[in-house]
Amino acid sequence: NAGVTQTPKFQVLKTGQSMTLQCAQDMNHEYMSWYRQDPGMGLRLIHYSVGAGITDQGEVPNGYNVSRSTTEDFPLRLLSAAPSQTSVYFCASSYWGDRGEQYFGPGTRLTVT
Amino acid sequence: TQLLEQSPQFLSIQEGENLTVYCNSSSVFSSLQWYRQEPGEGPVLLVTVVTGGEVKKLKRLTFQFGDARKDSSLHITAAQPGDTGLYLCAGATSGTYKYIFGTGTRLKVLA
C-alpha cells in the first residue's frame, strides 16, 4: 500500500493564479481531510469528506474548494491564490467515524508571491 | 471556537530525563489522538484514547485521557534523542468530524 500520496511536493504560485493539490489514498478510507500548517498555529482543518459525493467545511475554508468523486481521491483547489495561503498543506484519511486515527500524506509546501 | 491548548510549547532536555506534555480544552472529546511529526513529514499517529481515565502505554510513552474527556497528557520516561520532534494532540467532539489540533510541543532531547 502506498498510503496517502500528495502531489506536488513543492509549488510556487503568483498571486491570483489557481491550482489543484492532489491527494489519493489506497486504504479504502471513507474519511478524508485537508489541513494547513503554519508556524505556531498547529494544523487547521480546511475541508473534509465523509464519503464520495459528501464534503463539508472545516475551520478555514475560504479561498479553497474541494470535491470527492471517488473514495480514493480528494483534490484541493485554490481558486485565486493569495500570499496568506502560503503554507504547508497536508491531506489525511481515516476509516469513517470519530476515533480520528488519521493517516497523513507527506505534505505540499506552497509559496504564493 | 474550540481550542486545544498544549503546554509547554518548547522543551529542551537532556537524554535520560522524564517529561510530561499537556493538552487541555474546555470541550468534551469523543476521542483524543497524539501524533509525532518530524521536519518535512506529515504527522504520524502514536495513540488514540477513547474512555475517560484511560491510560495507554507505548514503550516509554504513557498517555492518559482525563476523567471528563477534556484533557490528556503524554509522559515520556528516560527520553532519548530519537524522541525529538513535534508532538501534537488532536480530537473531535462527539457527533462531528471536525478535528482540531493543538499548537504542538516541540521537544528536543540532547545526547
mmCIF file with all atom_site columns, C-alpha atoms in Angstrom:
data_model
loop_
_atom_site.group_PDB
_atom_site.id
_atom_site.type_symbol
_atom_site.label_atom_id
_atom_site.label_alt_id
_atom_site.label_comp_id
_atom_site.label_asym_id
_atom_site.label_entity_id
_atom_site.label_seq_id
_atom_site.pdbx_PDB_ins_code
_atom_site.Cartn_x
_atom_site.Cartn_y
_atom_site.Cartn_z
_atom_site.occupancy
_atom_site.B_iso_or_equiv
_atom_site.pdbx_formal_charge
_atom_site.auth_seq_id
_atom_site.auth_comp_id
_atom_site.auth_asym_id
_atom_site.auth_atom_id
_atom_site.pdbx_PDB_model_num
ATOM 1   C CA . ASN A 1 1   ? 0.000   0.000  0.000   1.00 0.00 ? 1   ASN A CA 1
ATOM 2   C CA . ALA A 1 2   ? 1.212   3.493  -0.852  1.00 0.00 ? 2   ALA A CA 1
ATOM 3   C CA . GLY A 1 3   ? -0.931  5.005  1.927   1.00 0.00 ? 3   GLY A CA 1
ATOM 4   C CA . VAL A 1 4   ? -1.709  8.678  1.362   1.00 0.00 ? 4   VAL A CA 1
ATOM 5   C CA . THR A 1 5   ? 0.070   10.361 -1.537  1.00 0.00 ? 5   THR A CA 1
ATOM 6   C CA . GLN A 1 6   ? 0.190   14.063 -2.327  1.00 0.00 ? 6   GLN A CA 1
ATOM 7   C CA . THR A 1 7   ? 1.415   15.954 -5.369  1.00 0.00 ? 7   THR A CA 1
ATOM 8   C CA . PRO A 1 8   ? 3.206   18.219 -5.935  1.00 0.00 ? 8   PRO A CA 1
ATOM 9   C CA . LYS A 1 9   ? 5.683   18.304 -3.057  1.00 0.00 ? 9   LYS A CA 1
ATOM 10  C CA . PHE A 1 10  ? 6.606   21.949 -3.692  1.00 0.00 ? 10  PHE A CA 1
ATOM 11  C CA . GLN A 1 11  ? 4.820   24.694 -5.606  1.00 0.00 ? 11  GLN A CA 1
ATOM 12  C CA . VAL A 1 12  ? 5.324   28.416 -6.173  1.00 0.00 ? 12  VAL A CA 1
ATOM 13  C CA . LEU A 1 13  ? 2.392   30.472 -7.412  1.00 0.00 ? 13  LEU A CA 1
ATOM 14  C CA . LYS A 1 14  ? 1.865   34.098 -8.243  1.00 0.00 ? 14  LYS A CA 1
ATOM 15  C CA . THR A 1 15  ? -0.982  35.987 -6.619  1.00 0.00 ? 15  THR A CA 1
ATOM 16  C CA . GLY A 1 16  ? -4.220  35.335 -8.495  1.00 0.00 ? 16  GLY A CA 1
ATOM 17  C CA . GLN A 1 17  ? -3.191  32.035 -10.046 1.00 0.00 ? 17  GLN A CA 1
ATOM 18  C CA . SER A 1 18  ? -5.238  28.910 -9.430  1.00 0.00 ? 18  SER A CA 1
ATOM 19  C CA . MET A 1 19  ? -4.072  25.359 -8.920  1.00 0.00 ? 19  MET A CA 1
ATOM 20  C CA . THR A 1 20  ? -5.116  21.966 -7.621  1.00 0.00 ? 20  THR A CA 1
ATOM 21  C CA . LEU A 1 21  ? -3.319  19.993 -4.939  1.00 0.00 ? 21  LEU A CA 1
ATOM 22  C CA . GLN A 1 22  ? -3.779  16.284 -5.458  1.00 0.00 ? 22  GLN A CA 1
ATOM 23  C CA . CYS A 1 23  ? -4.410  13.719 -2.741  1.00 0.00 ? 23  CYS A CA 1
ATOM 24  C CA . ALA A 1 24  ? -5.026  9.999  -3.114  1.00 0.00 ? 24  ALA A CA 1
ATOM 25  C CA . GLN A 1 25  ? -5.293  7.068  -0.689  1.00 0.00 ? 25  GLN A CA 1
ATOM 26  C CA . ASP A 1 26  ? -5.403  3.326  -1.339  1.00 0.00 ? 26  ASP A CA 1
ATOM 27  C CA . MET A 1 27  ? -6.713  2.183  2.054   1.00 0.00 ? 27  MET A CA 1
ATOM 28  C CA . ASN A 1 28  ? -10.407 2.418  1.176   1.00 0.00 ? 28  ASN A CA 1
ATOM 29  C CA . HIS A 1 29  ? -10.893 5.050  3.874   1.00 0.00 ? 29  HIS A CA 1
ATOM 30  C CA . GLU A 1 30  ? -14.208 6.854  3.898   1.00 0.00 ? 30  GLU A CA 1
ATOM 31  C CA . TYR A 1 31  ? -12.992 9.984  5.684   1.00 0.00 ? 31  TYR A CA 1
ATOM 32  C CA . MET A 1 32  ? -10.538 12.366 4.034   1.00 0.00 ? 32  MET A CA 1
ATOM 33  C CA . SER A 1 33  ? -9.448  15.835 5.052   1.00 0.00 ? 33  SER A CA 1
ATOM 34  C CA . TRP A 1 34  ? -7.207  18.755 4.177   1.00 0.00 ? 34  TRP A CA 1
ATOM 35  C CA . TYR A 1 35  ? -5.206  20.786 6.698   1.00 0.00 ? 35  TYR A CA 1
ATOM 36  C CA . ARG A 1 36  ? -2.837  23.681 6.505   1.00 0.00 ? 36  ARG A CA 1
ATOM 37  C CA . GLN A 1 37  ? 0.062   24.064 8.893   1.00 0.00 ? 37  GLN A CA 1
ATOM 38  C CA . ASP A 1 38  ? 1.527   27.463 9.661   1.00 0.00 ? 38  ASP A CA 1
ATOM 39  C CA . PRO A 1 39  ? 4.302   28.220 12.162  1.00 0.00 ? 39  PRO A CA 1
ATOM 40  C CA . GLY A 1 40  ? 2.910   28.407 15.698  1.00 0.00 ? 40  GLY A CA 1
ATOM 41  C CA . MET A 1 41  ? -0.621  27.589 14.517  1.00 0.00 ? 41  MET A CA 1
ATOM 42  C CA . GLY A 1 42  ? -0.701  23.800 14.534  1.00 0.00 ? 42  GLY A CA 1
ATOM 43  C CA . LEU A 1 43  ? -2.838  22.150 11.863  1.00 0.00 ? 43  LEU A CA 1
ATOM 44  C CA . ARG A 1 44  ? -6.113  23.783 10.870  1.00 0.00 ? 44  ARG A CA 1
ATOM 45  C CA . LEU A 1 45  ? -8.870  21.905 9.073   1.00 0.00 ? 45  LEU A CA 1
ATOM 46  C CA . ILE A 1 46  ? -9.804  23.346 5.667   1.00 0.00 ? 46  ILE A CA 1
ATOM 47  C CA . HIS A 1 47  ? -12.357 20.877 4.272   1.00 0.00 ? 47  HIS A CA 1
ATOM 48  C CA . TYR A 1 48  ? -13.284 17.292 4.929   1.00 0.00 ? 48  TYR A CA 1
ATOM 49  C CA . SER A 1 49  ? -15.319 14.498 3.382   1.00 0.00 ? 49  SER A CA 1
ATOM 50  C CA . VAL A 1 50  ? -17.077 11.524 4.980   1.00 0.00 ? 50  VAL A CA 1
ATOM 51  C CA . GLY A 1 51  ? -17.532 9.710  1.686   1.00 0.00 ? 51  GLY A CA 1
ATOM 52  C CA . ALA A 1 52  ? -17.762 10.073 -2.089  1.00 0.00 ? 52  ALA A CA 1
ATOM 53  C CA . GLY A 1 53  ? -20.054 12.947 -3.004  1.00 0.00 ? 53  GLY A CA 1
ATOM 54  C CA . ILE A 1 54  ? -20.080 14.412 0.535   1.00 0.00 ? 54  ILE A CA 1
ATOM 55  C CA . THR A 1 55  ? -17.908 17.341 1.587   1.00 0.00 ? 55  THR A CA 1
ATOM 56  C CA . ASP A 1 56  ? -18.102 19.949 4.330   1.00 0.00 ? 56  ASP A CA 1
ATOM 57  C CA . GLN A 1 57  ? -16.201 22.974 5.528   1.00 0.00 ? 57  GLN A CA 1
ATOM 58  C CA . GLY A 1 58  ? -13.665 22.960 8.287   1.00 0.00 ? 58  GLY A CA 1
ATOM 59  C CA . GLU A 1 59  ? -12.222 25.815 10.301  1.00 0.00 ? 59  GLU A CA 1
ATOM 60  C CA . VAL A 1 60  ? -10.577 27.792 7.468   1.00 0.00 ? 60  VAL A CA 1
ATOM 61  C CA . PRO A 1 61  ? -12.411 27.039 4.167   1.00 0.00 ? 61  PRO A CA 1
ATOM 62  C CA . ASN A 1 62  ? -12.313 30.458 2.481   1.00 0.00 ? 62  ASN A CA 1
ATOM 63  C CA . GLY A 1 63  ? -10.387 30.510 -0.800  1.00 0.00 ? 63  GLY A CA 1
ATOM 64  C CA . TYR A 1 64  ? -10.436 26.717 -1.180  1.00 0.00 ? 64  TYR A CA 1
ATOM 65  C CA . ASN A 1 65  ? -12.717 24.305 -2.960  1.00 0.00 ? 65  ASN A CA 1
ATOM 66  C CA . VAL A 1 66  ? -12.945 20.504 -2.808  1.00 0.00 ? 66  VAL A CA 1
ATOM 67  C CA . SER A 1 67  ? -14.833 17.663 -4.429  1.00 0.00 ? 67  SER A CA 1
ATOM 68  C CA . ARG A 1 68  ? -14.954 13.922 -3.776  1.00 0.00 ? 68  ARG A CA 1
ATOM 69  C CA . SER A 1 69  ? -15.991 11.986 -6.853  1.00 0.00 ? 69  SER A CA 1
ATOM 70  C CA . THR A 1 70  ? -14.282 8.736  -5.772  1.00 0.00 ? 70  THR A CA 1
ATOM 71  C CA . THR A 1 71  ? -13.336 7.152  -2.457  1.00 0.00 ? 71  THR A CA 1
ATOM 72  C CA . GLU A 1 72  ? -9.644  7.353  -3.386  1.00 0.00 ? 72  GLU A CA 1
ATOM 73  C CA . ASP A 1 73  ? -9.197  10.983 -4.451  1.00 0.00 ? 73  ASP A CA 1
ATOM 74  C CA . PHE A 1 74  ? -9.767  14.281 -2.677  1.00 0.00 ? 74  PHE A CA 1
ATOM 75  C CA . PRO A 1 75  ? -8.275  17.253 -4.597  1.00 0.00 ? 75  PRO A CA 1
ATOM 76  C CA . LEU A 1 76  ? -7.992  20.717 -3.064  1.00 0.00 ? 76  LEU A CA 1
ATOM 77  C CA . ARG A 1 77  ? -8.392  23.690 -5.391  1.00 0.00 ? 77  ARG A CA 1
ATOM 78  C CA . LEU A 1 78  ? -7.058  27.151 -4.734  1.00 0.00 ? 78  LEU A CA 1
ATOM 79  C CA . LEU A 1 79  ? -9.333  29.454 -6.673  1.00 0.00 ? 79  LEU A CA 1
ATOM 80  C CA . SER A 1 80  ? -7.217  32.640 -6.718  1.00 0.00 ? 80  SER A CA 1
ATOM 81  C CA . ALA A 1 81  ? -4.020  32.287 -4.733  1.00 0.00 ? 81  ALA A CA 1
ATOM 82  C CA . ALA A 1 82  ? -3.119  34.905 -2.132  1.00 0.00 ? 82  ALA A CA 1
ATOM 83  C CA . PRO A 1 83  ? 0.088   35.350 -0.100  1.00 0.00 ? 83  PRO A CA 1
ATOM 84  C CA . SER A 1 84  ? -1.905  34.426 3.025   1.00 0.00 ? 84  SER A CA 1
ATOM 85  C CA . GLN A 1 85  ? -2.252  30.921 1.547   1.00 0.00 ? 85  GLN A CA 1
ATOM 86  C CA . THR A 1 86  ? 1.479   30.332 1.768   1.00 0.00 ? 86  THR A CA 1
ATOM 87  C CA . SER A 1 87  ? 1.632   27.264 3.982   1.00 0.00 ? 87  SER A CA 1
ATOM 88  C CA . VAL A 1 88  ? 2.274   23.549 4.152   1.00 0.00 ? 88  VAL A CA 1
ATOM 89  C CA . TYR A 1 89  ? -0.789  21.541 3.167   1.00 0.00 ? 89  TYR A CA 1
ATOM 90  C CA . PHE A 1 90  ? -1.486  18.052 4.466   1.00 0.00 ? 90  PHE A CA 1
ATOM 91  C CA . CYS A 1 91  ? -4.068  15.565 3.299   1.00 0.00 ? 91  CYS A CA 1
ATOM 92  C CA . ALA A 1 92  ? -5.212  12.811 5.656   1.00 0.00 ? 92  ALA A CA 1
ATOM 93  C CA . SER A 1 93  ? -7.569  9.852  5.609   1.00 0.00 ? 93  SER A CA 1
ATOM 94  C CA . SER A 1 94  ? -9.159  7.506  8.126   1.00 0.00 ? 94  SER A CA 1
ATOM 95  C CA . TYR A 1 95  ? -11.939 4.983  8.491   1.00 0.00 ? 95  TYR A CA 1
ATOM 96  C CA . TRP A 1 96  ? -15.325 6.660  8.910   1.00 0.00 ? 96  TRP A CA 1
ATOM 97  C CA . GLY A 1 97  ? -16.054 7.546  12.500  1.00 0.00 ? 97  GLY A CA 1
ATOM 98  C CA . ASP A 1 98  ? -14.832 9.877  15.190  1.00 0.00 ? 98  ASP A CA 1
ATOM 99  C CA . ARG A 1 99  ? -11.857 7.913  16.544  1.00 0.00 ? 99  ARG A CA 1
ATOM 100 C CA . GLY A 1 100 ? -9.693  10.143 14.380  1.00 0.00 ? 100 GLY A CA 1
ATOM 101 C CA . GLU A 1 101 ? -6.896  7.702  13.588  1.00 0.00 ? 101 GLU A CA 1
ATOM 102 C CA . GLN A 1 102 ? -5.792  9.689  10.609  1.00 0.00 ? 102 GLN A CA 1
ATOM 103 C CA . TYR A 1 103 ? -3.012  8.787  8.211   1.00 0.00 ? 103 TYR A CA 1
ATOM 104 C CA . PHE A 1 104 ? -1.245  11.790 6.734   1.00 0.00 ? 104 PHE A CA 1
ATOM 105 C CA . GLY A 1 105 ? 0.428   12.391 3.413   1.00 0.00 ? 105 GLY A CA 1
ATOM 106 C CA . PRO A 1 106 ? 3.917   13.912 3.152   1.00 0.00 ? 106 PRO A CA 1
ATOM 107 C CA . GLY A 1 107 ? 2.603   17.430 2.536   1.00 0.00 ? 107 GLY A CA 1
ATOM 108 C CA . THR A 1 108 ? 2.782   20.096 -0.161  1.00 0.00 ? 108 THR A CA 1
ATOM 109 C CA . ARG A 1 109 ? 4.806   23.218 0.560   1.00 0.00 ? 109 ARG A CA 1
ATOM 110 C CA . LEU A 1 110 ? 3.112   26.127 -1.218  1.00 0.00 ? 110 LEU A CA 1
ATOM 111 C CA . THR A 1 111 ? 4.532   29.614 -1.619  1.00 0.00 ? 111 THR A CA 1
ATOM 112 C CA . VAL A 1 112 ? 2.416   32.424 -3.076  1.00 0.00 ? 112 VAL A CA 1
ATOM 113 C CA . THR A 1 113 ? 4.334   35.516 -4.174  1.00 0.00 ? 113 THR A CA 1
ATOM 114 C CA . THR B 2 1   ? -14.231 28.258 18.706  1.00 0.00 ? 1   THR B CA 1
ATOM 115 C CA . GLN B 2 2   ? -12.962 25.030 20.177  1.00 0.00 ? 2   GLN B CA 1
ATOM 116 C CA . LEU B 2 3   ? -9.372  25.124 21.299  1.00 0.00 ? 3   LEU B CA 1
ATOM 117 C CA . LEU B 2 4   ? -6.834  22.541 22.298  1.00 0.00 ? 4   LEU B CA 1
ATOM 118 C CA . GLU B 2 5   ? -4.063  24.153 24.291  1.00 0.00 ? 5   GLU B CA 1
ATOM 119 C CA . GLN B 2 6   ? -0.762  22.365 24.610  1.00 0.00 ? 6   GLN B CA 1
ATOM 120 C CA . SER B 2 7   ? 1.950   23.077 27.128  1.00 0.00 ? 7   SER B CA 1
ATOM 121 C CA . PRO B 2 8   ? 4.778   23.583 27.141  1.00 0.00 ? 8   PRO B CA 1
ATOM 122 C CA . GLN B 2 9   ? 5.316   24.916 23.628  1.00 0.00 ? 9   GLN B CA 1
ATOM 123 C CA . PHE B 2 10  ? 9.030   24.146 23.667  1.00 0.00 ? 10  PHE B CA 1
ATOM 124 C CA . LEU B 2 11  ? 11.052  21.723 25.721  1.00 0.00 ? 11  LEU B CA 1
ATOM 125 C CA . SER B 2 12  ? 14.772  21.038 25.600  1.00 0.00 ? 12  SER B CA 1
ATOM 126 C CA . ILE B 2 13  ? 16.034  18.326 27.924  1.00 0.00 ? 13  ILE B CA 1
ATOM 127 C CA . GLN B 2 14  ? 18.987  16.020 28.415  1.00 0.00 ? 14  GLN B CA 1
ATOM 128 C CA . GLU B 2 15  ? 18.887  12.366 27.461  1.00 0.00 ? 15  GLU B CA 1
ATOM 129 C CA . GLY B 2 16  ? 17.545  10.256 30.321  1.00 0.00 ? 16  GLY B CA 1
ATOM 130 C CA . GLU B 2 17  ? 15.257  12.910 31.791  1.00 0.00 ? 17  GLU B CA 1
ATOM 131 C CA . ASN B 2 18  ? 11.498  12.486 32.153  1.00 0.00 ? 18  ASN B CA 1
ATOM 132 C CA . LEU B 2 19  ? 8.926   14.927 30.789  1.00 0.00 ? 19  LEU B CA 1
ATOM 133 C CA . THR B 2 20  ? 5.186   15.493 30.574  1.00 0.00 ? 20  THR B CA 1
ATOM 134 C CA . VAL B 2 21  ? 3.255   17.324 27.868  1.00 0.00 ? 21  VAL B CA 1
ATOM 135 C CA . TYR B 2 22  ? -0.282  18.544 28.497  1.00 0.00 ? 22  TYR B CA 1
ATOM 136 C CA . CYS B 2 23  ? -3.267  19.014 26.193  1.00 0.00 ? 23  CYS B CA 1
ATOM 137 C CA . ASN B 2 24  ? -6.243  20.903 27.633  1.00 0.00 ? 24  ASN B CA 1
ATOM 138 C CA . SER B 2 25  ? -9.643  22.054 26.423  1.00 0.00 ? 25  SER B CA 1
ATOM 139 C CA . SER B 2 26  ? -12.959 23.279 27.750  1.00 0.00 ? 26  SER B CA 1
ATOM 140 C CA . SER B 2 27  ? -14.746 20.929 25.314  1.00 0.00 ? 27  SER B CA 1
ATOM 141 C CA . VAL B 2 28  ? -15.544 17.261 25.745  1.00 0.00 ? 28  VAL B CA 1
ATOM 142 C CA . PHE B 2 29  ? -13.996 14.978 23.132  1.00 0.00 ? 29  PHE B CA 1
ATOM 143 C CA . SER B 2 30  ? -15.230 11.599 21.986  1.00 0.00 ? 30  SER B CA 1
ATOM 144 C CA . SER B 2 31  ? -11.609 10.588 21.467  1.00 0.00 ? 31  SER B CA 1
ATOM 145 C CA . LEU B 2 32  ? -8.229  12.206 21.506  1.00 0.00 ? 32  LEU B CA 1
ATOM 146 C CA . GLN B 2 33  ? -5.144  11.371 19.481  1.00 0.00 ? 33  GLN B CA 1
ATOM 147 C CA . TRP B 2 34  ? -1.451  12.052 19.904  1.00 0.00 ? 34  TRP B CA 1
ATOM 148 C CA . TYR B 2 35  ? 0.806   12.418 16.889  1.00 0.00 ? 35  TYR B CA 1
ATOM 149 C CA . ARG B 2 36  ? 4.508   12.989 16.385  1.00 0.00 ? 36  ARG B CA 1
ATOM 150 C CA . GLN B 2 37  ? 5.784   14.982 13.441  1.00 0.00 ? 37  GLN B CA 1
ATOM 151 C CA . GLU B 2 38  ? 9.328   15.203 12.159  1.00 0.00 ? 38  GLU B CA 1
ATOM 152 C CA . PRO B 2 39  ? 10.600  18.037 9.921   1.00 0.00 ? 39  PRO B CA 1
ATOM 153 C CA . GLY B 2 40  ? 9.395   17.783 6.322   1.00 0.00 ? 40  GLY B CA 1
ATOM 154 C CA . GLU B 2 41  ? 6.953   14.966 7.053   1.00 0.00 ? 41  GLU B CA 1
ATOM 155 C CA . GLY B 2 42  ? 3.307   14.526 7.949   1.00 0.00 ? 42  GLY B CA 1
ATOM 156 C CA . PRO B 2 43  ? 2.186   13.719 11.498  1.00 0.00 ? 43  PRO B CA 1
ATOM 157 C CA . VAL B 2 44  ? 2.300   10.047 12.492  1.00 0.00 ? 44  VAL B CA 1
ATOM 158 C CA . LEU B 2 45  ? -0.273  8.671  14.902  1.00 0.00 ? 45  LEU B CA 1
ATOM 159 C CA . LEU B 2 46  ? 1.073   7.465  18.258  1.00 0.00 ? 46  LEU B CA 1
ATOM 160 C CA . VAL B 2 47  ? -2.121  6.582  20.135  1.00 0.00 ? 47  VAL B CA 1
ATOM 161 C CA . THR B 2 48  ? -5.862  7.138  20.423  1.00 0.00 ? 48  THR B CA 1
ATOM 162 C CA . VAL B 2 49  ? -7.583  7.368  23.817  1.00 0.00 ? 49  VAL B CA 1
ATOM 163 C CA . VAL B 2 50  ? -11.340 6.985  23.994  1.00 0.00 ? 50  VAL B CA 1
ATOM 164 C CA . THR B 2 51  ? -12.517 6.315  27.550  1.00 0.00 ? 51  THR B CA 1
ATOM 165 C CA . GLY B 2 52  ? -12.332 8.871  30.347  1.00 0.00 ? 52  GLY B CA 1
ATOM 166 C CA . GLY B 2 53  ? -9.477  7.956  32.708  1.00 0.00 ? 53  GLY B CA 1
ATOM 167 C CA . GLU B 2 54  ? -7.895  5.647  30.140  1.00 0.00 ? 54  GLU B CA 1
ATOM 168 C CA . VAL B 2 55  ? -4.147  5.081  30.312  1.00 0.00 ? 55  VAL B CA 1
ATOM 169 C CA . LYS B 2 56  ? -2.184  3.656  27.397  1.00 0.00 ? 56  LYS B CA 1
ATOM 170 C CA . LYS B 2 57  ? 1.493   2.795  27.256  1.00 0.00 ? 57  LYS B CA 1
ATOM 171 C CA . LEU B 2 58  ? 3.696   2.684  24.193  1.00 0.00 ? 58  LEU B CA 1
ATOM 172 C CA . LYS B 2 59  ? 7.182   1.585  25.327  1.00 0.00 ? 59  LYS B CA 1
ATOM 173 C CA . ARG B 2 60  ? 8.497   4.626  27.286  1.00 0.00 ? 60  ARG B CA 1
ATOM 174 C CA . LEU B 2 61  ? 5.473   6.792  26.431  1.00 0.00 ? 61  LEU B CA 1
ATOM 175 C CA . THR B 2 62  ? 2.421   6.890  28.705  1.00 0.00 ? 62  THR B CA 1
ATOM 176 C CA . PHE B 2 63  ? -0.781  8.586  27.573  1.00 0.00 ? 63  PHE B CA 1
ATOM 177 C CA . GLN B 2 64  ? -3.696  9.477  29.817  1.00 0.00 ? 64  GLN B CA 1
ATOM 178 C CA . PHE B 2 65  ? -7.182  10.746 28.972  1.00 0.00 ? 65  PHE B CA 1
ATOM 179 C CA . GLY B 2 66  ? -8.808  12.897 31.630  1.00 0.00 ? 66  GLY B CA 1
ATOM 180 C CA . ASP B 2 67  ? -11.829 11.560 33.502  1.00 0.00 ? 67  ASP B CA 1
ATOM 181 C CA . ALA B 2 68  ? -14.051 14.250 31.939  1.00 0.00 ? 68  ALA B CA 1
ATOM 182 C CA . ARG B 2 69  ? -12.520 13.687 28.466  1.00 0.00 ? 69  ARG B CA 1
ATOM 183 C CA . LYS B 2 70  ? -11.447 17.326 28.231  1.00 0.00 ? 70  LYS B CA 1
ATOM 184 C CA . ASP B 2 71  ? -7.716  16.884 28.648  1.00 0.00 ? 71  ASP B CA 1
ATOM 185 C CA . SER B 2 72  ? -4.851  14.484 28.102  1.00 0.00 ? 72  SER B CA 1
ATOM 186 C CA . SER B 2 73  ? -1.210  14.097 28.970  1.00 0.00 ? 73  SER B CA 1
ATOM 187 C CA . LEU B 2 74  ? 1.807   12.431 27.430  1.00 0.00 ? 74  LEU B CA 1
ATOM 188 C CA . HIS B 2 75  ? 4.624   11.338 29.734  1.00 0.00 ? 75  HIS B CA 1
ATOM 189 C CA . ILE B 2 76  ? 7.986   10.205 28.376  1.00 0.00 ? 76  ILE B CA 1
ATOM 190 C CA . THR B 2 77  ? 10.294  8.254  30.659  1.00 0.00 ? 77  THR B CA 1
ATOM 191 C CA . ALA B 2 78  ? 14.059  8.387  30.118  1.00 0.00 ? 78  ALA B CA 1
ATOM 192 C CA . ALA B 2 79  ? 13.885  10.490 26.965  1.00 0.00 ? 79  ALA B CA 1
ATOM 193 C CA . GLN B 2 80  ? 16.192  9.632  24.087  1.00 0.00 ? 80  GLN B CA 1
ATOM 194 C CA . PRO B 2 81  ? 17.401  11.767 21.150  1.00 0.00 ? 81  PRO B CA 1
ATOM 195 C CA . GLY B 2 82  ? 15.098  9.722  18.907  1.00 0.00 ? 82  GLY B CA 1
ATOM 196 C CA . ASP B 2 83  ? 12.120  11.216 20.783  1.00 0.00 ? 83  ASP B CA 1
ATOM 197 C CA . THR B 2 84  ? 12.936  14.635 19.312  1.00 0.00 ? 84  THR B CA 1
ATOM 198 C CA . GLY B 2 85  ? 10.060  16.056 17.285  1.00 0.00 ? 85  GLY B CA 1
ATOM 199 C CA . LEU B 2 86  ? 6.806   17.999 17.342  1.00 0.00 ? 86  LEU B CA 1
ATOM 200 C CA . TYR B 2 87  ? 4.103   16.370 19.460  1.00 0.00 ? 87  TYR B CA 1
ATOM 201 C CA . LEU B 2 88  ? 0.506   17.185 18.567  1.00 0.00 ? 88  LEU B CA 1
ATOM 202 C CA . CYS B 2 89  ? -2.752  16.328 20.252  1.00 0.00 ? 89  CYS B CA 1
ATOM 203 C CA . ALA B 2 90  ? -5.990  16.288 18.255  1.00 0.00 ? 90  ALA B CA 1
ATOM 204 C CA . GLY B 2 91  ? -9.639  15.480 18.771  1.00 0.00 ? 91  GLY B CA 1
ATOM 205 C CA . ALA B 2 92  ? -13.195 15.880 17.626  1.00 0.00 ? 92  ALA B CA 1
ATOM 206 C CA . THR B 2 93  ? -16.260 16.449 19.739  1.00 0.00 ? 93  THR B CA 1
ATOM 207 C CA . SER B 2 94  ? -18.942 13.796 19.649  1.00 0.00 ? 94  SER B CA 1
ATOM 208 C CA . GLY B 2 95  ? -21.055 13.758 16.512  1.00 0.00 ? 95  GLY B CA 1
ATOM 209 C CA . THR B 2 96  ? -18.696 15.925 14.479  1.00 0.00 ? 96  THR B CA 1
ATOM 210 C CA . TYR B 2 97  ? -15.833 15.070 12.177  1.00 0.00 ? 97  TYR B CA 1
ATOM 211 C CA . LYS B 2 98  ? -14.145 18.449 12.500  1.00 0.00 ? 98  LYS B CA 1
ATOM 212 C CA . TYR B 2 99  ? -10.872 17.520 14.105  1.00 0.00 ? 99  TYR B CA 1
ATOM 213 C CA . ILE B 2 100 ? -8.945  20.236 15.849  1.00 0.00 ? 100 ILE B CA 1
ATOM 214 C CA . PHE B 2 101 ? -5.268  20.111 16.626  1.00 0.00 ? 101 PHE B CA 1
ATOM 215 C CA . GLY B 2 102 ? -3.288  21.615 19.438  1.00 0.00 ? 102 GLY B CA 1
ATOM 216 C CA . THR B 2 103 ? -0.500  24.048 18.582  1.00 0.00 ? 103 THR B CA 1
ATOM 217 C CA . GLY B 2 104 ? 2.087   21.419 19.430  1.00 0.00 ? 104 GLY B CA 1
ATOM 218 C CA . THR B 2 105 ? 5.013   20.857 21.762  1.00 0.00 ? 105 THR B CA 1
ATOM 219 C CA . ARG B 2 106 ? 8.422   20.948 20.153  1.00 0.00 ? 106 ARG B CA 1
ATOM 220 C CA . LEU B 2 107 ? 10.708  18.558 22.030  1.00 0.00 ? 107 LEU B CA 1
ATOM 221 C CA . LYS B 2 108 ? 14.471  18.406 21.688  1.00 0.00 ? 108 LYS B CA 1
ATOM 222 C CA . VAL B 2 109 ? 16.390  15.717 23.532  1.00 0.00 ? 109 VAL B CA 1
ATOM 223 C CA . LEU B 2 110 ? 20.104  16.356 23.777  1.00 0.00 ? 110 LEU B CA 1
ATOM 224 C CA . ALA B 2 111 ? 22.590  13.478 23.847  1.00 0.00 ? 111 ALA B CA 1
#
